[in-house]
Short mmCIF file of C-alpha atoms and ligand atoms in Angstrom, two decimals:
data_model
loop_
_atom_site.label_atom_id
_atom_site.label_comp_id
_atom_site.label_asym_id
_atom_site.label_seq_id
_atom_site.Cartn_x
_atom_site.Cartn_y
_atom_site.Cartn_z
CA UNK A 158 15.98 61.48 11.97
CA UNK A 159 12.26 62.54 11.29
CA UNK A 160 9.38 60.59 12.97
CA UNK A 161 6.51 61.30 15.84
CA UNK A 162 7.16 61.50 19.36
CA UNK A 163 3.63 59.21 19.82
CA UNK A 164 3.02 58.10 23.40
CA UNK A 165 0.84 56.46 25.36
CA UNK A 166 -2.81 58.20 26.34
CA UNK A 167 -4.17 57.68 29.94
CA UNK A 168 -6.28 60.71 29.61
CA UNK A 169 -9.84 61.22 29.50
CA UNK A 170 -11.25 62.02 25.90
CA UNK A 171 -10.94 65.95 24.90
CA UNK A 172 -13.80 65.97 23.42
CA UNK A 173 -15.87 68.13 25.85
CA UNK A 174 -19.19 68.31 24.02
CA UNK A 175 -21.09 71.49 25.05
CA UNK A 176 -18.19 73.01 27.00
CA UNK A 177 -18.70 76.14 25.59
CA UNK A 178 -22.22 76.04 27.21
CA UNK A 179 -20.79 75.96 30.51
CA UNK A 180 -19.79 78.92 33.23
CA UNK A 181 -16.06 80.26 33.21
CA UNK A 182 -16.06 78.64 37.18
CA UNK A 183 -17.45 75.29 35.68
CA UNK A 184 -15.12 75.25 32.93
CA UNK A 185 -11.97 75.91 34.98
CA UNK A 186 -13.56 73.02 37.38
CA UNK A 187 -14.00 70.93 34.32
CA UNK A 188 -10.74 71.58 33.01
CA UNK A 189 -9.04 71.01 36.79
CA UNK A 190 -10.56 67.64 37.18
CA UNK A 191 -9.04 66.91 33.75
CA UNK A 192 -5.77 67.95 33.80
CA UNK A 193 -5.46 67.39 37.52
CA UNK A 194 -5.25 71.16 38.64
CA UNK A 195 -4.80 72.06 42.12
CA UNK A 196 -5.66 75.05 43.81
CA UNK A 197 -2.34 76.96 42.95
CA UNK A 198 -2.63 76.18 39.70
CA UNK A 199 -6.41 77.69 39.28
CA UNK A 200 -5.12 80.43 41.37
CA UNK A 201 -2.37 81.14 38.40
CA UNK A 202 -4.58 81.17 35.88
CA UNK A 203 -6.92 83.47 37.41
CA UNK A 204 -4.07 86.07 38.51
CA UNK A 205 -1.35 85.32 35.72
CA UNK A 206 1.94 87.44 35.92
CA UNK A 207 2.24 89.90 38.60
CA UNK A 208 3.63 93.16 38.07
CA UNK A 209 6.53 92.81 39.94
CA UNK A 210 7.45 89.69 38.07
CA UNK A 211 6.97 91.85 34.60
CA UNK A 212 9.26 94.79 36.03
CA UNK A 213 11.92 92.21 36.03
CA UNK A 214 10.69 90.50 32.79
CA UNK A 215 11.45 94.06 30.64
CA UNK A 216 13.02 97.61 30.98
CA UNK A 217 10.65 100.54 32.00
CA UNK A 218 7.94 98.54 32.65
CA UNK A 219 4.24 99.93 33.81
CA UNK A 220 1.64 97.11 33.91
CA UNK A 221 0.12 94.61 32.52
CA UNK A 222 -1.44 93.73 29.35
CA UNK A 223 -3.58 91.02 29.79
CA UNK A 224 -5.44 88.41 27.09
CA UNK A 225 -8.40 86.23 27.38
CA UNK A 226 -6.96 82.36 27.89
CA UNK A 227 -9.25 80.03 26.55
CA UNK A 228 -8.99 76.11 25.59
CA UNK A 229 -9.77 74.37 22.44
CA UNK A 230 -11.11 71.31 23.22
CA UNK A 231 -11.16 67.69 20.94
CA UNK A 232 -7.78 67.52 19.58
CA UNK A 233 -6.47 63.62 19.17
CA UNK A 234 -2.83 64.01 17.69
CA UNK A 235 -0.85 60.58 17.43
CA UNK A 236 -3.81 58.60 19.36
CA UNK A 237 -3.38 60.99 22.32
CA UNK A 238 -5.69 63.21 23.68
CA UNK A 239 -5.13 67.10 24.05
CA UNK A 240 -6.74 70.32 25.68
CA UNK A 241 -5.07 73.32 24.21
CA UNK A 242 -4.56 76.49 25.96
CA UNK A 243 -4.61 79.63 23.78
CA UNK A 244 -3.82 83.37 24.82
CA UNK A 245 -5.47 85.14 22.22
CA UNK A 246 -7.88 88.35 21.92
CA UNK A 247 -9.68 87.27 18.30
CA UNK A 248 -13.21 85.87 18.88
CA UNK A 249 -14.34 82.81 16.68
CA UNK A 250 -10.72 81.04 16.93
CA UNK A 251 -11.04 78.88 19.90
CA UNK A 252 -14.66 77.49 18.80
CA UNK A 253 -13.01 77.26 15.05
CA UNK A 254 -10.12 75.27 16.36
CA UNK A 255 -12.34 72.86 18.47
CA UNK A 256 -15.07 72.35 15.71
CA UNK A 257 -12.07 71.18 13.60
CA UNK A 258 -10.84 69.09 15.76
CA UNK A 259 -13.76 67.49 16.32
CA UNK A 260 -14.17 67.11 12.80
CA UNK A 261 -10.91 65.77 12.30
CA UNK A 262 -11.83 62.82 15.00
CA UNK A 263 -13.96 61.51 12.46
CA UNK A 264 -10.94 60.33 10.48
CA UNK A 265 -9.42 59.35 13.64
CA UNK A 266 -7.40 62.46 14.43
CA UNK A 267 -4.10 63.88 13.54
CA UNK A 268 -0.82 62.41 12.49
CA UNK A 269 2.03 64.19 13.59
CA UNK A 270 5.47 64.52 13.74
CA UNK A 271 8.86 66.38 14.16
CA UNK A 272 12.30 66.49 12.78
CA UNK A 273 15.07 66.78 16.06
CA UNK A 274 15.19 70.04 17.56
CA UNK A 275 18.14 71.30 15.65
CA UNK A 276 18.86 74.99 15.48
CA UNK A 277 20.70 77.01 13.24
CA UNK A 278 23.17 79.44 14.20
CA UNK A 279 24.79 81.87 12.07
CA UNK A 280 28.20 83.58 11.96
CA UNK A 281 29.18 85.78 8.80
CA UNK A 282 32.34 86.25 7.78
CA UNK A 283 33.63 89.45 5.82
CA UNK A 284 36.74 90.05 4.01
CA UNK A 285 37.69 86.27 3.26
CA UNK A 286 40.48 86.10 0.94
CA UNK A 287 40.06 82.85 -0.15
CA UNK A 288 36.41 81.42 0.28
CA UNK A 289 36.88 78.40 -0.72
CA UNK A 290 39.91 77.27 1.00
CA UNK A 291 38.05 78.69 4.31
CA UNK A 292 35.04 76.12 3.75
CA UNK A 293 37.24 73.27 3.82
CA UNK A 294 39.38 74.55 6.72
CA UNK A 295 36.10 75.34 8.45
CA UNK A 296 34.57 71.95 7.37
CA UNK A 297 37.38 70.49 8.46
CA UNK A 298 37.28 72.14 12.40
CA UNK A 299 34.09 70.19 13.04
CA UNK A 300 35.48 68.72 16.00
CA UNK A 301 37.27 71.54 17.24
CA UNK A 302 33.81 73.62 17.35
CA UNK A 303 32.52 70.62 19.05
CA UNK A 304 34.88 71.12 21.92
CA UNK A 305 34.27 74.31 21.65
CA UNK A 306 30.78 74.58 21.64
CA UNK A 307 29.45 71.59 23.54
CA UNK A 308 31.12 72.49 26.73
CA UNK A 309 29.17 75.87 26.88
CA UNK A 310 26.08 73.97 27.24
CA UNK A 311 26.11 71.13 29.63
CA UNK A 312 22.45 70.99 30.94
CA UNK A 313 21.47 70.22 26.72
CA UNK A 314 24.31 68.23 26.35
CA UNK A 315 23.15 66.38 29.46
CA UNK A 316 19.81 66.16 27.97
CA UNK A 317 20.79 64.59 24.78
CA UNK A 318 21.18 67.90 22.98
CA UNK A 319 24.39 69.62 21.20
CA UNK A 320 26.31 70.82 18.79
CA UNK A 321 25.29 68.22 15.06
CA UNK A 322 27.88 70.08 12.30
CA UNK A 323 28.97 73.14 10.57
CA UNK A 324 28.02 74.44 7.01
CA UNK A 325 29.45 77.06 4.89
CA UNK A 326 27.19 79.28 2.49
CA UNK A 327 28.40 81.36 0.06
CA UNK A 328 26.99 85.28 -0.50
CA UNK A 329 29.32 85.89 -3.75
CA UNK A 330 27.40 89.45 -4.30
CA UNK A 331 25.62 91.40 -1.14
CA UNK A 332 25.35 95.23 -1.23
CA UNK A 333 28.58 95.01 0.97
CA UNK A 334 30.68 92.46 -1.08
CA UNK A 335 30.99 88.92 -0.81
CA UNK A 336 30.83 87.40 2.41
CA UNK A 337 31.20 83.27 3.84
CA UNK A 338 27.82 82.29 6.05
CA UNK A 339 29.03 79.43 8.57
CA UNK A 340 25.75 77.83 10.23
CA UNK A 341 26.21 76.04 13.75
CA UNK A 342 23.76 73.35 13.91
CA UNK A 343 22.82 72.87 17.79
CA UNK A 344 20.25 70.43 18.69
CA UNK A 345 18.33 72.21 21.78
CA UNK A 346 16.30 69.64 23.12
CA UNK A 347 13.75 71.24 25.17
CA UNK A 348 14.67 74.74 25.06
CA UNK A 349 13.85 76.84 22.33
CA UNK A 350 17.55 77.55 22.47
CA UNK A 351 17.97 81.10 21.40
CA UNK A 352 20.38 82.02 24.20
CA UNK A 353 22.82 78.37 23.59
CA UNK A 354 22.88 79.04 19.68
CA UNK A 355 23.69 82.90 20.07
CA UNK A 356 25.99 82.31 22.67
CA UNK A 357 27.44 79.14 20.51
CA UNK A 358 28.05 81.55 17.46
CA UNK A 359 29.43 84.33 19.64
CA UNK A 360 32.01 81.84 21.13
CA UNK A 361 32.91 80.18 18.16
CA UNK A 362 33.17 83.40 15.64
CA UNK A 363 36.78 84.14 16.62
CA UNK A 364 37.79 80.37 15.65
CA UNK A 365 35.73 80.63 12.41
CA UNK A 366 37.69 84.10 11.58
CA UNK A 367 41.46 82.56 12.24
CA UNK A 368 40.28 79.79 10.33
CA UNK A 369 39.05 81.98 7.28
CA UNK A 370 41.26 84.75 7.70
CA UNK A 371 37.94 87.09 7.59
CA UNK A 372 36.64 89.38 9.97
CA UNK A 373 33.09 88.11 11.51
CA UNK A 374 30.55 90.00 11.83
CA UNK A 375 26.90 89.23 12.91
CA UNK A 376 26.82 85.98 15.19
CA UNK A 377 23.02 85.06 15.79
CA UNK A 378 20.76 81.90 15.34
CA UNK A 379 18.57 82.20 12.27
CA UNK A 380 14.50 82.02 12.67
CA UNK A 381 14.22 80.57 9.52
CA UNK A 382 14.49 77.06 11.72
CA UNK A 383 14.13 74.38 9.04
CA UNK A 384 16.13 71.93 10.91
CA UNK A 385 13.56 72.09 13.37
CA UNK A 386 10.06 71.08 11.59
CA UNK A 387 6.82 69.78 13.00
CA UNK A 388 3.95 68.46 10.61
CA UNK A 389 0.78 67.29 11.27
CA UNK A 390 -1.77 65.73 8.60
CA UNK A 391 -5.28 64.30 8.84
CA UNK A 392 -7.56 62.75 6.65
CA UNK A 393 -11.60 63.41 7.13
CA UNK A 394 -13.97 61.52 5.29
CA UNK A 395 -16.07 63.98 3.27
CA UNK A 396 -19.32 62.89 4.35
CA UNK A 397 -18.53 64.08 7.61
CA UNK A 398 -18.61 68.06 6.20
CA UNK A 399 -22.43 67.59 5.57
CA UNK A 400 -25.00 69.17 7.48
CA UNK A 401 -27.85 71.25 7.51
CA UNK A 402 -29.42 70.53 4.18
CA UNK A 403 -25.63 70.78 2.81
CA UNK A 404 -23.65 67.85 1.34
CA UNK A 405 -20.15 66.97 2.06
CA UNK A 406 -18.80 66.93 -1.44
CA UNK A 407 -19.31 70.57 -2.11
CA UNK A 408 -17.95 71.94 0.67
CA UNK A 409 -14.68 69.68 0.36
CA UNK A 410 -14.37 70.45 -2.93
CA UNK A 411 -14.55 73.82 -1.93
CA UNK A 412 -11.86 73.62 0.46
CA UNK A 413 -9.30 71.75 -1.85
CA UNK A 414 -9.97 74.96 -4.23
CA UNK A 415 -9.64 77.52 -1.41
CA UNK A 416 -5.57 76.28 -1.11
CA UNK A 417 -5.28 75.53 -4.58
CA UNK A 418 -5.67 79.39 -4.23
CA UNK A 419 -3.39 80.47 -1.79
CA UNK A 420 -0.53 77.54 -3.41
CA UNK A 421 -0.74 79.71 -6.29
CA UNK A 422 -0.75 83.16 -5.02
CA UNK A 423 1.04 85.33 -2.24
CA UNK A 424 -2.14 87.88 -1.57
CA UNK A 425 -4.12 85.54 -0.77
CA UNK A 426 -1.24 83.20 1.12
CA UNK A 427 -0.77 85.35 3.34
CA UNK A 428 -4.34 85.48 4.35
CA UNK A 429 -4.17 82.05 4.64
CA UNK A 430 -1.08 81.90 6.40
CA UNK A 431 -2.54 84.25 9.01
CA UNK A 432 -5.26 82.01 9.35
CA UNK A 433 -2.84 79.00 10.69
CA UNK A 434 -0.73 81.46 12.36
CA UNK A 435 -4.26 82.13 14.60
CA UNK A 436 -3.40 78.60 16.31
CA UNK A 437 -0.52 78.51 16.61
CA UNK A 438 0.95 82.20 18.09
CA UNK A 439 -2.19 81.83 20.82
CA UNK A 440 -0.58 78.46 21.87
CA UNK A 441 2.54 79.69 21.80
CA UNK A 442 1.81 83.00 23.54
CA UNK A 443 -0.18 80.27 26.48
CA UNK A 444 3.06 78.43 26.88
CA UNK A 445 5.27 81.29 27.15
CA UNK A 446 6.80 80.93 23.61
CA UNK A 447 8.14 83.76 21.23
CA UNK A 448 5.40 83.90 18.63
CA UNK A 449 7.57 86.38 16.48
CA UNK A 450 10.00 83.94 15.91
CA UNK A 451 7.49 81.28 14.80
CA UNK A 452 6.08 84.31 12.38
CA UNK A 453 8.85 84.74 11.26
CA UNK A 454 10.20 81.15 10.37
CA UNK A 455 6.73 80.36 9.43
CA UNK A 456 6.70 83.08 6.58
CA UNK A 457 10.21 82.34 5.61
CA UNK A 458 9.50 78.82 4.94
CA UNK A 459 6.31 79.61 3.05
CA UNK A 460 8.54 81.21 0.37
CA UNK A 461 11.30 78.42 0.20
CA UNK A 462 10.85 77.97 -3.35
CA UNK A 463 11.41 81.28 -3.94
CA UNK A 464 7.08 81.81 -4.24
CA UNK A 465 5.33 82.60 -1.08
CA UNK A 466 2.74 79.97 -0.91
CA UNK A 467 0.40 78.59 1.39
CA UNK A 468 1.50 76.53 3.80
CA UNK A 469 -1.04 73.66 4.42
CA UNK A 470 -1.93 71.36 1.45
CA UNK A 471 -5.70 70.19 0.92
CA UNK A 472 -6.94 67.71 -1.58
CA UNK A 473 -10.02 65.00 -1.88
CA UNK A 474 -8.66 61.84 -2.24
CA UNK A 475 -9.99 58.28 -1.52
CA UNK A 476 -10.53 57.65 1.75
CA UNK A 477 -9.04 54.11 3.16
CA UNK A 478 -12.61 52.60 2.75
CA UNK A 479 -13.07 53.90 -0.72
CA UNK A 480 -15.03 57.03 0.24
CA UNK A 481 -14.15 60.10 -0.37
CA UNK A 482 -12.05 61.46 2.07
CA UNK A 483 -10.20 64.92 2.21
CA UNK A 484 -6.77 65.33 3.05
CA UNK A 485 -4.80 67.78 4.84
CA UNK A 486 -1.17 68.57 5.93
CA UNK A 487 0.67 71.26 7.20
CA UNK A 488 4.44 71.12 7.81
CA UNK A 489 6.57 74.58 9.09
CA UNK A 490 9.28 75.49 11.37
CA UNK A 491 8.16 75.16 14.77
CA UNK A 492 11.23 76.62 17.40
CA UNK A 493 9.31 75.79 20.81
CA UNK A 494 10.93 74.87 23.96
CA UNK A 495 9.13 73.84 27.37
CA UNK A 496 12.10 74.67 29.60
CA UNK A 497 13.44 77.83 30.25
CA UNK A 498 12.71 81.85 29.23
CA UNK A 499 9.11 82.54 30.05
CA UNK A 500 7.86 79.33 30.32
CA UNK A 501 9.45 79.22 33.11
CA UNK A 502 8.83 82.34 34.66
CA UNK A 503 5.15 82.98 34.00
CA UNK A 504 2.65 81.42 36.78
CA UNK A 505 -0.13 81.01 33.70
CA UNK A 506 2.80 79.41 31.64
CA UNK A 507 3.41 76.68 33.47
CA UNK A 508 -0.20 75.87 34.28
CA UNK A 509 -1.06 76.13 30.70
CA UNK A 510 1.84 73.28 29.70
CA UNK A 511 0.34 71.39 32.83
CA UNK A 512 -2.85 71.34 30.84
CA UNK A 513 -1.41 70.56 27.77
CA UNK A 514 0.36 67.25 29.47
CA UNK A 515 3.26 67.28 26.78
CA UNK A 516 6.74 65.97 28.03
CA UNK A 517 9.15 66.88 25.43
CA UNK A 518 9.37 70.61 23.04
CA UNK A 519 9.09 68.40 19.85
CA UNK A 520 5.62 66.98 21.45
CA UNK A 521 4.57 70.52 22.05
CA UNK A 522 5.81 71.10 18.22
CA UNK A 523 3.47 68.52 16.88
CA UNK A 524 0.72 69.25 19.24
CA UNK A 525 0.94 72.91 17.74
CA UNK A 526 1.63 71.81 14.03
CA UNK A 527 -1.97 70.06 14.66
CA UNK A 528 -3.39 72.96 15.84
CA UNK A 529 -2.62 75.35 12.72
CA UNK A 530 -4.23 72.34 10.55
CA UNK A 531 -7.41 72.42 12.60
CA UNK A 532 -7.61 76.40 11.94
CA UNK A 533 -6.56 76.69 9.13
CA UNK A 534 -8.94 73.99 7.73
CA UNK A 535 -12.48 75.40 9.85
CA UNK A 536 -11.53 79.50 7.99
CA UNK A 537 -11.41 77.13 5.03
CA UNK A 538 -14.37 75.42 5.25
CA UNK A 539 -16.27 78.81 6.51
CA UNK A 540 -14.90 80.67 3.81
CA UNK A 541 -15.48 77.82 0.80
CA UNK A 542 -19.25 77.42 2.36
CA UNK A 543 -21.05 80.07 4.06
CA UNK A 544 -18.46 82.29 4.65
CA UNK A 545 -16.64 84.12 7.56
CA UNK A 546 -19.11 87.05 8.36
CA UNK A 547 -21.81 84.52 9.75
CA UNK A 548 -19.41 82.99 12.17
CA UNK A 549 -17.91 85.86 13.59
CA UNK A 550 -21.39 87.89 14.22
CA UNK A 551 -22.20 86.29 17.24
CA UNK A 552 -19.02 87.76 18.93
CA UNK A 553 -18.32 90.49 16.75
CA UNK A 554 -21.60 91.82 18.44
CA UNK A 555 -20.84 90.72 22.22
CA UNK A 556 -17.03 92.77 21.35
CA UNK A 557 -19.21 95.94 20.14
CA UNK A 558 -21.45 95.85 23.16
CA UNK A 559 -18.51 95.87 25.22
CA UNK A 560 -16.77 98.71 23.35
CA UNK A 561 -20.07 100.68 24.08
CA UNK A 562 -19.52 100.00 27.52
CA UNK A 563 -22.28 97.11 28.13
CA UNK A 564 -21.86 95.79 31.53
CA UNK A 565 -21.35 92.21 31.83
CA UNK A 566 -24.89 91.59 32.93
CA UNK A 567 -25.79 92.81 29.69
CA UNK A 568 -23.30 92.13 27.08
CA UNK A 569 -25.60 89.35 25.59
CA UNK A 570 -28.81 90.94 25.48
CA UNK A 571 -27.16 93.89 23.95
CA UNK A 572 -25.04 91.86 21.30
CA UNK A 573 -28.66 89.94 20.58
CA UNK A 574 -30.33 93.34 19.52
CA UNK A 575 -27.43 94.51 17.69
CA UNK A 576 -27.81 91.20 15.61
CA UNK A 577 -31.30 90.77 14.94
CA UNK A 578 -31.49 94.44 13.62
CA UNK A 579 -28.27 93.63 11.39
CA UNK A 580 -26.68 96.68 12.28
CA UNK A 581 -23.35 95.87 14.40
CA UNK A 582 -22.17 99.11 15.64
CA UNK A 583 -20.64 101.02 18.91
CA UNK A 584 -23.15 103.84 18.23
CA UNK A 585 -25.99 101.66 18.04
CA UNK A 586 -24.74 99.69 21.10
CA UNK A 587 -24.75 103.08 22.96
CA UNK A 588 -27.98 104.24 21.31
CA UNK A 589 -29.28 100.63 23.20
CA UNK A 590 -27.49 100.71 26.56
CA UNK A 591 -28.82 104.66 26.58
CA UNK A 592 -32.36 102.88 27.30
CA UNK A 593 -35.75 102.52 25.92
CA UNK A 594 -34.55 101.63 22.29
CA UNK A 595 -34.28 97.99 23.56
CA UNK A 596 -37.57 97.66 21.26
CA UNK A 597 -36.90 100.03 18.79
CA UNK A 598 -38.07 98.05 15.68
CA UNK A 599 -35.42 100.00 13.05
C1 MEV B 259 -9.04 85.72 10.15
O1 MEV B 259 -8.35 86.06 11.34
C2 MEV B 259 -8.36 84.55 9.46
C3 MEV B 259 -8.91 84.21 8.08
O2 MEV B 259 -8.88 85.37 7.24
C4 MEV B 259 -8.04 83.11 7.51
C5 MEV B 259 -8.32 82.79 6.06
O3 MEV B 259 -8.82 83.64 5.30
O4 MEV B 259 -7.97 81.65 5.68
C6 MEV B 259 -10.35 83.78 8.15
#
């Protein structure tokens, strides 16, 4: 059931040394002649959603809010080679990402892979007067919900996709009395598959209640998706974290410590967990994917043992040649789909899965399992060497310059000053673009 969707590369390499040296028109030129953009497709980036699209994407709607889409660069998952779009506001993620990935090609990339794209859907049942005779009548029904069920969905059932089984829970003491949980197992294929699993419960709850003799309530999928996983792992030999007078040992040493930390306590987990999350919800947000779902399943599966914990493991180990060689993997619910909802109705969307090349969700799944790895393990290595602060300066500065109002002409001269005098703030950024302080030697 649980193995990589690996397939054949017959793309150039992603790893675009110096691309973060070039012009915004030279990178989307770069990035055209690699992904094999066309004019419409630069044309969507540049202009995204229109309004009238988002007045029929939600109620009472004004505007827009837009985000800065960048592209990691370097990632190598299963042999294959990857750009990654991300639709995020933070500064110092998309050069984090791309320095771990290019890290990570030093022990040959990521491994990845993906359970089937099974989703849970979840149908409670109140007022059951004899649970346990109900479980094995609704046990028993499986193929009665499958002709119930599969028939709703033909386009997934066409695809591959459908319903895969029934299971009964047990809630013996809730606030409201006891209650019978019945999950619908629905493999979604390349849909993220919200609608099919809430409509599957919906259609199936008054079978499930005649069956039970309770009354159903709630009848929704669940976001804790652990039928639906994604992992990714890598393995980096440690001399490759040395540089600038700094050895390799240290600093992987230093990482292995940093989630021996957040394994062992929730505070600083869910710093930690943040950290990965700052892959993979700017992917997801790129491809037109409901990041709050991921959040959520994410977080819920951090605390599966009943301990929130960290959610990406780190350890030195010996590398394949005997070296030293440290060792990373991250494995989480990953509900994606590349078909329907947004993806399909945002311009940007669909350029940005273009880009990405993959041709199934559970690709896009590994791709992004990968990419909460690679960020979770450069905060890591920042944080266990010379910490965050001197990564993020740079543009911390260029954001504070902006907030003063800098115009782009000026942003980086500003942002310079603001640096070399230590002192990042809006007031002193104003103070500057006010004039004649530019040499002010405070
Ligand atoms: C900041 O957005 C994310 C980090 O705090 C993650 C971490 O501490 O691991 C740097």
């Amino acid at each position: 059931m649980c193995e990589s969707v690996a397939r054949m590369d017959q793309r150039p390499s992603s790893r675009l040394s110096g691309f973060y040296r070039q012009t915004l028109e030279q990178r989307l030129l770069t990035v055209a002649g690699w992904a094999g953009l066309d004019d419409a497709d630069l044309t969507a980036l540049r202009a995204g959603l229109s309004v009238e699209q988002a007045d029929h994407l939600v109620e009472n709607a004004l505007g827009l809010f837009a985000l800065p889409l960048g592209l990691g660069v370097n990632f190598l998952v299963n042999g294959r080679n990857y750009l990654i779009p991300m639709a995020v506001e933070e500064p110092s993620v998309i050069a984090a990402v791309s320095n771990a990935a290019r890290l990570a090609r030093a022990g040959g990339g990521f491994t990845a892979g993906s359970s089937e794209p099974v989703m849970i859907g979840q149908v409670q049942l109140l007022e059951v007067p004899d649970p346990a005779q109900a479980e094995q009548a609704i046990l028993a029904a499986r193929p009665r919900l499958a002709a119930l069920i599969d028939p709703l969905h033909p386009s997934i059932v066409r695809a591959g996709g459908g319903f895969r089984g029934v299971e009964v829970r047990h809630l013996p003491d809730t606030p409201a009395g006891p209650m019978l949980i019945v999950h619908l197992l629905l493999d979604c294929r390349d849909a993220m598959g919200a609608n099919a699993v809430n409509t599957a419960a919906e259609a199936a709850a008054p079978l499930l209640e005649a069956l039970s003799g309770g009354r159903a309530r709630l009848r929704i999928l669940s976001n804790l998706s652990d039928r639906r996983l994604a992992w990714a792992s890598c393995q980096i030999p440690v001399r490759a974290f040395a540089g600038d007078g700094v050895e390799g040992a240290p600093v992987a040493a230093g990482i292995a410590e940093a989630n021996a930390f957040a394994w062992a306590d929730p505070y600083r987990a869910a710093t930690h967990n943040k950290g990965i999350m700052n892959g993979i919800d700017p992917l997801a947000i790129a491809t037109g994917n409901d990041w709050r779902a991921l959040e959520a399943g994410a977080h819920a599966y951090a605390a599966r043992d009943g301990h929130y914990r960290a959610l990406t493991d780190w350890r030195v180990v010996a590398g394949d040649d005997g070296e030293p060689a440290l060792a990373g993997r991250i494995e989480l619910p990953l509900a994606v789909g590349i078909v329907g909802g947004v993806t399909r109705v945002h311009p940007a969307a669909q350029v940005a899965l273009k880009i990405l090349g993959v041709a199934t969700a559970r690709e896009l799944a590994e791709v992004m399992a990968a990419v909460g790895l690679a960020q979770n393990l450069s905060a890591l290595r920042a944080l266990a060497a010379e910490g965050i602060q001197a990564g993020h300066m740079a543009l911390h500065a260029r954001h504070v310059a902006l907030a003063a109002g800098a115009p782009a002409g000026l942003v980086e001269q500003v942002a310079a000053q603001l640096i070399a005098e230590g002192q990042i703030r809006v007031a002193r950024a104003a103070e500057i673009l006010a004039g004649g302080m530019m040499n002010d030697e405070r």
